[in-house]
Coordinates of C-alpha atoms in Angstrom, one line a residue:
X145 CA -14.1 -54.2 -18.5
X146 CA -16.6 -51.8 -20.0
X147 CA -15.3 -49.0 -22.2
X148 CA -17.1 -45.6 -22.3
X149 CA -16.5 -42.2 -23.8
X150 CA -16.8 -40.1 -20.7
X151 CA -16.7 -40.7 -17.0
X152 CA -17.7 -37.9 -14.6
X153 CA -17.0 -38.6 -11.0
X154 CA -19.3 -36.5 -8.9
X155 CA -22.7 -35.0 -9.5
X156 CA -21.8 -31.4 -8.8
X157 CA -22.6 -28.2 -10.7
X158 CA -19.8 -28.4 -13.2
X159 CA -20.0 -32.1 -13.7
X160 CA -23.8 -32.3 -14.2
X161 CA -23.8 -29.3 -16.6
X162 CA -21.0 -31.0 -18.6
X163 CA -22.8 -34.3 -18.6
X164 CA -26.0 -32.7 -20.0
X165 CA -24.0 -30.9 -22.6
X166 CA -22.1 -34.0 -23.7
X167 CA -25.4 -35.9 -23.9
X168 CA -26.8 -33.2 -26.2
X169 CA -23.8 -33.8 -28.4
X170 CA -24.7 -37.5 -28.5
X171 CA -21.8 -38.7 -26.4
X172 CA -21.9 -41.5 -23.9
X173 CA -21.5 -40.4 -20.3
X174 CA -21.3 -42.3 -17.0
X175 CA -21.9 -40.1 -14.0
X176 CA -20.7 -41.7 -10.7
X177 CA -22.2 -40.4 -7.5
X178 CA -21.4 -41.9 -4.1
X179 CA -24.6 -40.8 -2.4
X180 CA -28.2 -40.7 -3.8
X181 CA -28.7 -37.7 -1.4
X182 CA -26.2 -35.7 -3.4
X183 CA -27.7 -35.7 -6.9
X184 CA -27.1 -32.1 -8.1
X185 CA -24.1 -31.6 -5.9
X186 CA -23.2 -29.7 -2.7
X187 CA -24.9 -26.4 -3.6
X188 CA -28.5 -27.7 -3.8
X189 CA -28.3 -30.3 -1.1
X190 CA -26.1 -29.1 1.7
X191 CA -24.7 -25.7 1.0
X192 CA -25.8 -22.6 -1.0
X193 CA -29.5 -23.1 -1.5
X194 CA -30.5 -24.8 1.7
X195 CA -28.4 -22.5 3.8
X196 CA -29.8 -19.4 2.1
X197 CA -33.3 -20.8 2.5
X198 CA -32.7 -21.1 6.3
X199 CA -31.2 -17.7 6.4
X200 CA -34.2 -16.1 4.8
X201 CA -36.6 -18.0 7.0
X202 CA -34.7 -16.8 10.1
X203 CA -35.1 -13.2 8.9
X204 CA -38.8 -13.8 8.3
X205 CA -39.3 -15.1 11.9
X206 CA -40.2 -18.7 11.0
X207 CA -39.9 -21.3 13.7
X208 CA -36.7 -23.3 13.4
X209 CA -38.1 -26.8 12.9
X210 CA -40.6 -25.6 10.4
X211 CA -37.9 -23.9 8.5
X212 CA -35.8 -27.1 8.4
X213 CA -38.8 -29.0 7.1
X214 CA -39.3 -26.5 4.3
X215 CA -35.6 -26.7 3.5
X216 CA -35.8 -30.4 3.2
X217 CA -38.8 -30.3 0.9
X218 CA -36.9 -27.9 -1.4
X219 CA -33.7 -30.0 -1.5
X220 CA -35.7 -33.2 -2.2
X221 CA -37.5 -31.6 -5.1
X222 CA -34.3 -30.2 -6.6
X223 CA -32.4 -33.5 -6.0
X224 CA -35.1 -35.4 -7.9
X225 CA -35.2 -32.8 -10.7
X226 CA -31.4 -33.0 -11.1
X227 CA -31.4 -36.7 -11.2
X228 CA -33.9 -36.9 -14.0
X229 CA -32.2 -34.1 -15.9
X230 CA -29.4 -36.6 -16.5
X231 CA -30.9 -40.1 -16.0
X232 CA -33.6 -39.4 -18.6
X233 CA -31.0 -38.7 -21.3
X234 CA -30.5 -41.7 -23.5
X235 CA -26.7 -41.6 -23.5
X236 CA -26.3 -40.9 -19.8
X237 CA -25.9 -43.5 -17.0
X238 CA -26.1 -42.4 -13.4
X239 CA -24.2 -45.0 -11.4
X240 CA -24.5 -45.0 -7.6
X241 CA -21.3 -46.0 -5.9
X242 CA -17.8 -45.1 -4.8
X243 CA -15.4 -44.5 -7.7
X244 CA -11.7 -45.1 -7.4
X245 CA -8.9 -45.1 -9.9
X246 CA -7.2 -48.4 -10.8
X247 CA -4.7 -46.6 -13.0
X248 CA -4.6 -43.4 -15.0
X249 CA -7.6 -44.2 -17.2
X250 CA -9.5 -47.1 -15.5
X251 CA -11.9 -46.7 -12.7
X252 CA -13.7 -49.2 -10.5
X253 CA -17.0 -48.3 -8.9
X254 CA -18.2 -50.1 -5.8
X255 CA -22.0 -50.4 -6.0
X256 CA -24.6 -52.2 -3.9
X257 CA -24.5 -55.0 -6.6
X258 CA -20.7 -55.4 -6.7
X259 CA -17.8 -53.8 -8.5
X260 CA -18.0 -52.3 -12.0
X261 CA -14.8 -51.6 -13.9
X262 CA -14.8 -48.9 -16.5
X263 CA -12.3 -47.5 -19.0
X264 CA -12.9 -44.0 -20.5
X265 CA -11.5 -41.8 -23.2
X266 CA -12.0 -38.9 -20.9
X267 CA -12.4 -38.7 -17.1
X268 CA -13.6 -35.6 -15.2
X269 CA -13.0 -35.5 -11.4
X270 CA -15.8 -33.4 -9.8
X271 CA -15.9 -34.7 -6.2
X272 CA -15.9 -31.4 -4.4
X273 CA -14.7 -30.7 -0.9
X274 CA -15.5 -31.6 2.7
X275 CA -15.4 -29.7 6.0
X276 CA -12.1 -29.5 7.9
X277 CA -12.3 -30.5 11.6
X278 CA -9.3 -29.0 13.4
X279 CA -7.2 -31.4 15.6
X280 CA -8.5 -29.9 18.8
X281 CA -8.5 -32.6 21.6
X282 CA -12.0 -33.8 22.1
X283 CA -13.6 -31.9 19.2
X284 CA -14.0 -34.6 16.6
X285 CA -15.1 -37.1 19.2
X286 CA -17.7 -34.8 20.8
X287 CA -21.3 -35.9 20.3
X288 CA -22.2 -32.2 20.3
X289 CA -20.0 -31.3 17.4
X290 CA -21.6 -30.3 14.0
X291 CA -20.1 -29.6 10.6
X292 CA -21.8 -27.2 8.2
X293 CA -23.9 -30.1 6.7
X294 CA -25.1 -31.4 10.1
X295 CA -25.9 -27.9 11.3
X296 CA -28.7 -27.6 8.7
X297 CA -30.2 -31.0 9.6
X298 CA -30.8 -30.2 13.2
X299 CA -34.5 -30.4 14.1
X300 CA -34.0 -28.7 17.5
X301 CA -32.6 -25.2 17.8
X302 CA -29.5 -25.1 20.0
X303 CA -29.9 -22.9 23.1
X304 CA -26.2 -22.1 23.2
X305 CA -24.1 -22.5 20.0
X306 CA -20.4 -22.2 19.8
X307 CA -19.0 -21.5 16.3
X308 CA -15.3 -22.3 15.8
X309 CA -14.2 -20.1 12.9
X310 CA -15.0 -16.5 12.2
X311 CA -14.7 -16.9 8.4
X312 CA -17.5 -16.2 6.0
X313 CA -19.3 -19.6 6.5
X314 CA -19.0 -19.4 10.2
X315 CA -20.5 -15.9 10.2
X316 CA -23.4 -16.9 8.0
X317 CA -24.3 -19.7 10.4
X318 CA -23.7 -17.6 13.5
X319 CA -26.1 -14.9 12.2
X320 CA -28.7 -17.4 11.1
X321 CA -28.8 -19.2 14.4
X322 CA -28.8 -16.0 16.4
X323 CA -31.9 -14.8 14.4
X324 CA -33.6 -18.1 15.1
X325 CA -33.0 -17.4 18.8
X326 CA -29.8 -19.2 19.8
X327 CA -27.2 -17.6 22.0
X328 CA -24.1 -17.7 19.8
X329 CA -20.4 -17.3 20.6
X330 CA -17.8 -17.3 17.8
X331 CA -14.2 -18.3 18.6
X332 CA -11.3 -17.7 16.2
X333 CA -7.6 -18.0 16.5
X334 CA -7.0 -14.7 14.5
X335 CA -7.0 -11.5 16.5
X336 CA -8.2 -9.5 13.5
X337 CA -11.8 -9.8 12.5
X338 CA -12.3 -10.3 8.7
X339 CA -8.7 -9.6 8.0
X340 CA -9.1 -9.6 4.2
X341 CA -11.7 -6.8 4.4
X342 CA -11.0 -3.1 4.9
X343 CA -11.1 -2.1 8.6
X344 CA -14.1 0.2 8.3
X345 CA -16.1 -2.5 6.6
X346 CA -15.0 -5.2 9.2
X347 CA -15.9 -3.0 12.1
X348 CA -19.3 -2.3 10.7
X349 CA -20.0 -6.0 10.2
X350 CA -18.8 -6.9 13.7
X351 CA -20.9 -4.2 15.3
X352 CA -24.1 -5.3 13.5
X353 CA -23.4 -9.0 14.4
X354 CA -22.8 -8.0 18.1
X355 CA -26.0 -6.0 18.0
X356 CA -27.7 -9.2 16.9
X357 CA -26.4 -10.8 20.2
X358 CA -23.4 -12.7 18.9
X359 CA -20.4 -12.7 21.2
X360 CA -16.9 -12.9 19.7
X361 CA -13.8 -14.4 21.3
X362 CA -10.9 -13.5 19.0
X363 CA -7.2 -14.3 19.3
X364 CA -7.9 -17.5 21.2
X365 CA -6.1 -20.9 21.4
X366 CA -8.6 -23.7 22.0
X367 CA -7.1 -26.3 24.2
X368 CA -9.7 -29.0 24.4
X369 CA -13.4 -29.9 24.2
X370 CA -14.9 -31.9 27.0
X371 CA -18.4 -33.4 26.8
X372 CA -20.8 -33.6 29.7
X373 CA -24.4 -34.7 30.1
X374 CA -25.9 -31.5 28.9
X375 CA -23.4 -30.3 26.3
X376 CA -19.7 -29.5 26.1
X377 CA -17.2 -27.3 27.7
X378 CA -14.7 -25.5 25.4
X379 CA -11.4 -24.6 27.2
X380 CA -9.3 -21.9 25.6
X381 CA -6.7 -19.3 26.4
X382 CA -7.0 -15.6 25.5
X383 CA -4.5 -12.9 26.4
X384 CA -2.7 -15.3 28.6
X385 CA -5.8 -16.2 30.6
X386 CA -7.5 -19.5 30.7
X387 CA -11.2 -19.4 30.0
X388 CA -14.1 -21.8 29.2
X389 CA -17.6 -21.6 27.7
X390 CA -20.5 -24.1 27.7
X391 CA -22.4 -25.0 24.6
X392 CA -25.0 -27.6 23.7
X393 CA -23.8 -27.6 20.1
X394 CA -20.4 -26.8 18.6
X395 CA -20.3 -25.8 14.9
X396 CA -16.9 -26.4 13.2
X397 CA -16.5 -23.8 10.4
X398 CA -12.8 -23.8 9.7
X399 CA -12.5 -24.4 6.0
X400 CA -12.8 -27.3 3.6
X401 CA -10.5 -30.0 2.2
X402 CA -10.6 -31.8 -1.1
X403 CA -12.8 -34.9 -1.3
X404 CA -10.1 -37.2 -2.7
X405 CA -9.4 -39.6 0.2
X406 CA -11.2 -42.6 -1.4
X407 CA -10.4 -41.8 -5.1
X408 CA -7.3 -44.0 -5.3
X409 CA -5.1 -41.2 -6.7
X410 CA -2.1 -43.2 -5.4
X411 CA -2.7 -45.6 -8.3
X412 CA -2.3 -42.8 -10.8
X413 CA 0.1 -40.1 -11.9
X414 CA -2.4 -37.3 -10.9
X415 CA -0.5 -34.7 -8.9
X416 CA -1.9 -32.9 -5.9
X417 CA -0.7 -29.9 -4.0
X418 CA 0.5 -29.7 -0.4
X419 CA -3.1 -29.4 0.8
X420 CA -4.3 -32.4 -1.3
X421 CA -6.1 -30.4 -4.0
X422 CA -5.7 -31.7 -7.5
X423 CA -3.2 -29.7 -9.6
X424 CA -4.5 -28.4 -12.9
X425 CA -3.2 -26.3 -15.7
X426 CA -4.8 -23.3 -17.4
X427 CA -7.2 -25.7 -19.2
X428 CA -8.2 -27.6 -16.0
X429 CA -6.2 -30.6 -17.2
X430 CA -4.5 -32.7 -14.5
X431 CA -1.0 -34.1 -14.9
X432 CA -2.5 -37.1 -16.7
X433 CA -3.7 -36.8 -20.3
X434 CA -7.5 -36.7 -20.8
X435 CA -8.2 -36.3 -17.1
X436 CA -9.6 -33.0 -15.8
X437 CA -10.5 -31.7 -12.4
X438 CA -13.4 -29.3 -12.0
X439 CA -15.0 -27.5 -9.1
X440 CA -13.9 -27.4 -5.5
X441 CA -11.6 -30.5 -5.7
X442 CA -9.0 -28.4 -7.6
X443 CA -8.8 -25.7 -4.9
X444 CA -9.2 -22.0 -5.4
X445 CA -12.5 -20.2 -4.9
X446 CA -15.1 -22.6 -3.8
X447 CA -18.3 -21.3 -5.3
X448 CA -20.9 -23.1 -7.4
X449 CA -20.7 -20.4 -10.1
X450 CA -16.9 -21.1 -10.3
X451 CA -17.7 -24.8 -10.9
X452 CA -20.2 -23.7 -13.7
X453 CA -17.5 -21.6 -15.2
X454 CA -15.1 -24.5 -15.1
X455 CA -17.6 -26.3 -17.4
X456 CA -17.2 -23.4 -19.8
X457 CA -13.5 -23.9 -19.9
X458 CA -14.0 -27.6 -20.7
X459 CA -16.6 -26.8 -23.3
X460 CA -14.2 -24.3 -25.0
X461 CA -11.5 -27.0 -25.2
X462 CA -13.7 -29.9 -26.5
X463 CA -16.1 -28.0 -28.7
X464 CA -14.9 -24.5 -29.1
X465 CA -11.8 -22.5 -30.0
X466 CA -10.0 -23.3 -26.8
X467 CA -9.5 -19.6 -26.0
X468 CA -11.4 -19.5 -22.7
X469 CA -9.1 -20.6 -19.9
X470 CA -8.6 -20.2 -16.1
X471 CA -6.4 -17.2 -16.8
X472 CA -9.4 -15.6 -18.6
X473 CA -11.3 -15.5 -15.4
X474 CA -10.9 -12.2 -13.6
X475 CA -12.6 -10.1 -10.9
X476 CA -14.8 -12.8 -9.4
X477 CA -17.6 -11.3 -7.1
X478 CA -18.7 -12.9 -3.9
X479 CA -21.3 -12.3 -1.3
X480 CA -21.6 -13.3 2.4
X481 CA -25.2 -13.8 3.3
X482 CA -25.2 -12.2 6.7
X483 CA -27.8 -9.5 7.3
X484 CA -27.2 -7.1 5.7
X485 CA -25.2 -8.9 3.1
X486 CA -21.5 -8.2 2.5
X487 CA -20.5 -8.3 -1.2
X488 CA -17.2 -7.6 -2.9
X489 CA -15.4 -7.6 -6.3
X490 CA -11.9 -6.5 -7.3
X491 CA -9.6 -4.6 -5.1
X492 CA -10.2 -3.1 -1.7
X493 CA -8.1 -0.4 0.0
X494 CA -5.9 -2.9 1.8
X495 CA -5.0 -4.6 -1.5
X496 CA -4.5 -1.4 -3.5
X497 CA -2.1 0.0 -0.9
X498 CA -0.1 -3.2 -0.7
X499 CA 0.2 -3.2 -4.5
X500 CA 1.0 0.5 -4.7
X501 CA -1.9 1.1 -6.9
X502 CA -3.1 4.7 -7.2
X503 CA -6.8 5.1 -6.4
X504 CA -9.6 7.4 -5.3
X505 CA -12.0 6.0 -2.8
X506 CA -15.7 6.6 -3.0
X507 CA -17.9 6.1 0.0
X508 CA -21.6 6.2 0.6
X509 CA -23.4 5.3 3.9
X510 CA -26.4 3.0 3.2
X511 CA -28.4 5.4 5.3
X512 CA -28.2 8.0 2.5
X513 CA -30.0 5.6 0.1
X514 CA -33.8 6.3 -0.1
X515 CA -34.6 2.6 -0.7
X516 CA -32.8 1.7 2.5
X517 CA -35.2 4.1 4.3
X518 CA -38.1 2.4 2.6
X519 CA -36.9 -1.0 3.6
X520 CA -36.3 0.2 7.1
X521 CA -32.7 -1.1 7.1
X522 CA -30.1 1.7 6.9
X523 CA -27.1 -0.3 8.2
X524 CA -24.0 -0.6 6.1
X525 CA -21.5 1.2 3.9
X526 CA -20.8 1.2 0.2
X527 CA -17.2 1.7 -1.0
X528 CA -15.6 1.8 -4.4
X529 CA -12.1 2.3 -5.7
X530 CA -11.6 4.2 -9.0
X531 CA -8.5 4.8 -11.0
X532 CA -8.1 8.6 -11.0
X533 CA -6.6 8.7 -14.5
X534 CA -8.7 6.2 -16.5
X535 CA -11.9 6.4 -14.4
X536 CA -12.0 2.6 -14.4
X537 CA -13.5 0.9 -11.4
X538 CA -10.8 -1.1 -9.5
X539 CA -13.1 -2.7 -7.0
X540 CA -16.1 -2.3 -4.7
X541 CA -17.1 -3.5 -1.3
X542 CA -20.9 -3.2 -0.7
X543 CA -22.1 -3.9 2.8
X544 CA -25.9 -3.3 2.9
X545 CA -29.2 -4.8 1.8
X546 CA -29.4 -6.2 -1.7
X547 CA -25.7 -5.9 -2.2
X548 CA -25.6 -9.5 -3.6
X549 CA -27.5 -8.1 -6.6
X550 CA -25.6 -4.9 -7.0
X551 CA -22.2 -6.4 -6.9
X552 CA -22.9 -8.2 -10.2
X553 CA -23.5 -4.8 -11.9
X554 CA -20.1 -3.6 -10.6
X555 CA -18.4 -6.8 -11.7
X556 CA -19.8 -6.4 -15.2
X557 CA -18.6 -2.8 -15.4
X558 CA -15.1 -3.8 -14.3
X559 CA -14.8 -6.7 -16.7
X560 CA -16.3 -4.7 -19.6
X561 CA -14.2 -1.6 -18.8
X562 CA -17.2 0.6 -18.3
X563 CA -16.0 3.8 -16.6
X564 CA -17.3 4.8 -13.2
X565 CA -18.9 7.9 -14.8
X566 CA -21.3 5.7 -16.8
X567 CA -22.7 4.1 -13.6
X568 CA -22.8 7.6 -12.0
X569 CA -24.9 9.0 -14.9
X570 CA -27.1 6.0 -15.5
X571 CA -30.8 6.5 -15.1
X572 CA -32.1 4.0 -12.5
X573 CA -35.6 3.2 -11.5
X574 CA -36.7 4.6 -8.1
X575 CA -36.7 3.7 -5.3
X576 CA -34.0 1.0 -5.8
X577 CA -30.7 0.2 -4.3
X578 CA -29.0 0.4 -7.7
X579 CA -29.6 4.2 -7.9
X580 CA -27.1 4.5 -5.1
X581 CA -24.5 4.3 -7.9
X582 CA -25.5 7.9 -8.9
X583 CA -24.2 9.1 -5.5
X584 CA -21.5 6.5 -4.9
X585 CA -19.6 7.4 -8.0
X586 CA -20.3 11.1 -7.9

């Protein structure tokens, strides 16, 4: 059995950044990746970057197959770049194969050439998450069913697309395909649309998506999916009535589960929660000494920038003062890349009311922002919550063009305790969306 200093299982954002850092420290690292199509991780290959590339191309009016080809060229370039970023390091070995634990600190890797057995001082689990397929009769077996990965590899645009799930991922895909020209129907079990967002924001988003041609069937119970020669029939009940729709493709967008099925965790003392995500403490350590879990596999927010921040926690432990921990992480911004984009950080009105937090709400219609007029897109609403006593920003929800850039300014202000009045009085270039803060926080 070969002994090594570090094993990183999975080539995702946190793992690859950690591997590069350890290599610069002169440490030996073995990075195990099951698929040579996943060098660099989920984000660059099948999620953030390729999906946003397709979203942008749909907004620019590009033909679907041409957009998919361009996306594939981009991911191939990034995949090769990420591979060589690690493989060219003298102390890093990239090992293609399926890793599974033999015990707490020993791992076997099934490769094309046989089994390699490794023992490591440190092991980092970075295997990410996979799409959930709900146990709807006929759905998993349907030859017309797509998950989020398969949806981006279609070379032919669906005429009629049914999206199961009205969450953020489902809405991004629904909007993208609608802009490419598909007729899109979104089905969701929940009666309330975007239940985590404020009602005025949710209503504005829903109206704009409906104006794009998307049809919503909310509060439904899907009974079954039945294939036919031209597509599939989806049978569901709504308000006590039985209905059905036809689709030539069905996109399942109902969340993600931890990618741990083949890891052999049963051979270890590594604990998981009720959903199968690996339990970690404030330092990302599992229930086994010198074994960490980073990225989506540990649950919580599933963003590539969270995985990158997980690396910072590990770095702080191994080579820093150990003060940066999970509990240090606050007010994480996020963006939903529909058009216009929906971005948020901190509290919204629903949360503030539920927590009995005193606030003043600030609102600004995007139509009042000069840059929105210049860009010819005045849809949306900006909202912010401010503490009336301290003038600290409690949170913001920005629904409008370029909100994915603006939200980071608000996040910085919240975390650095910059008062709302500072953003209000700041001198911004013109015409820009950021100068909206002059009026929003007035």
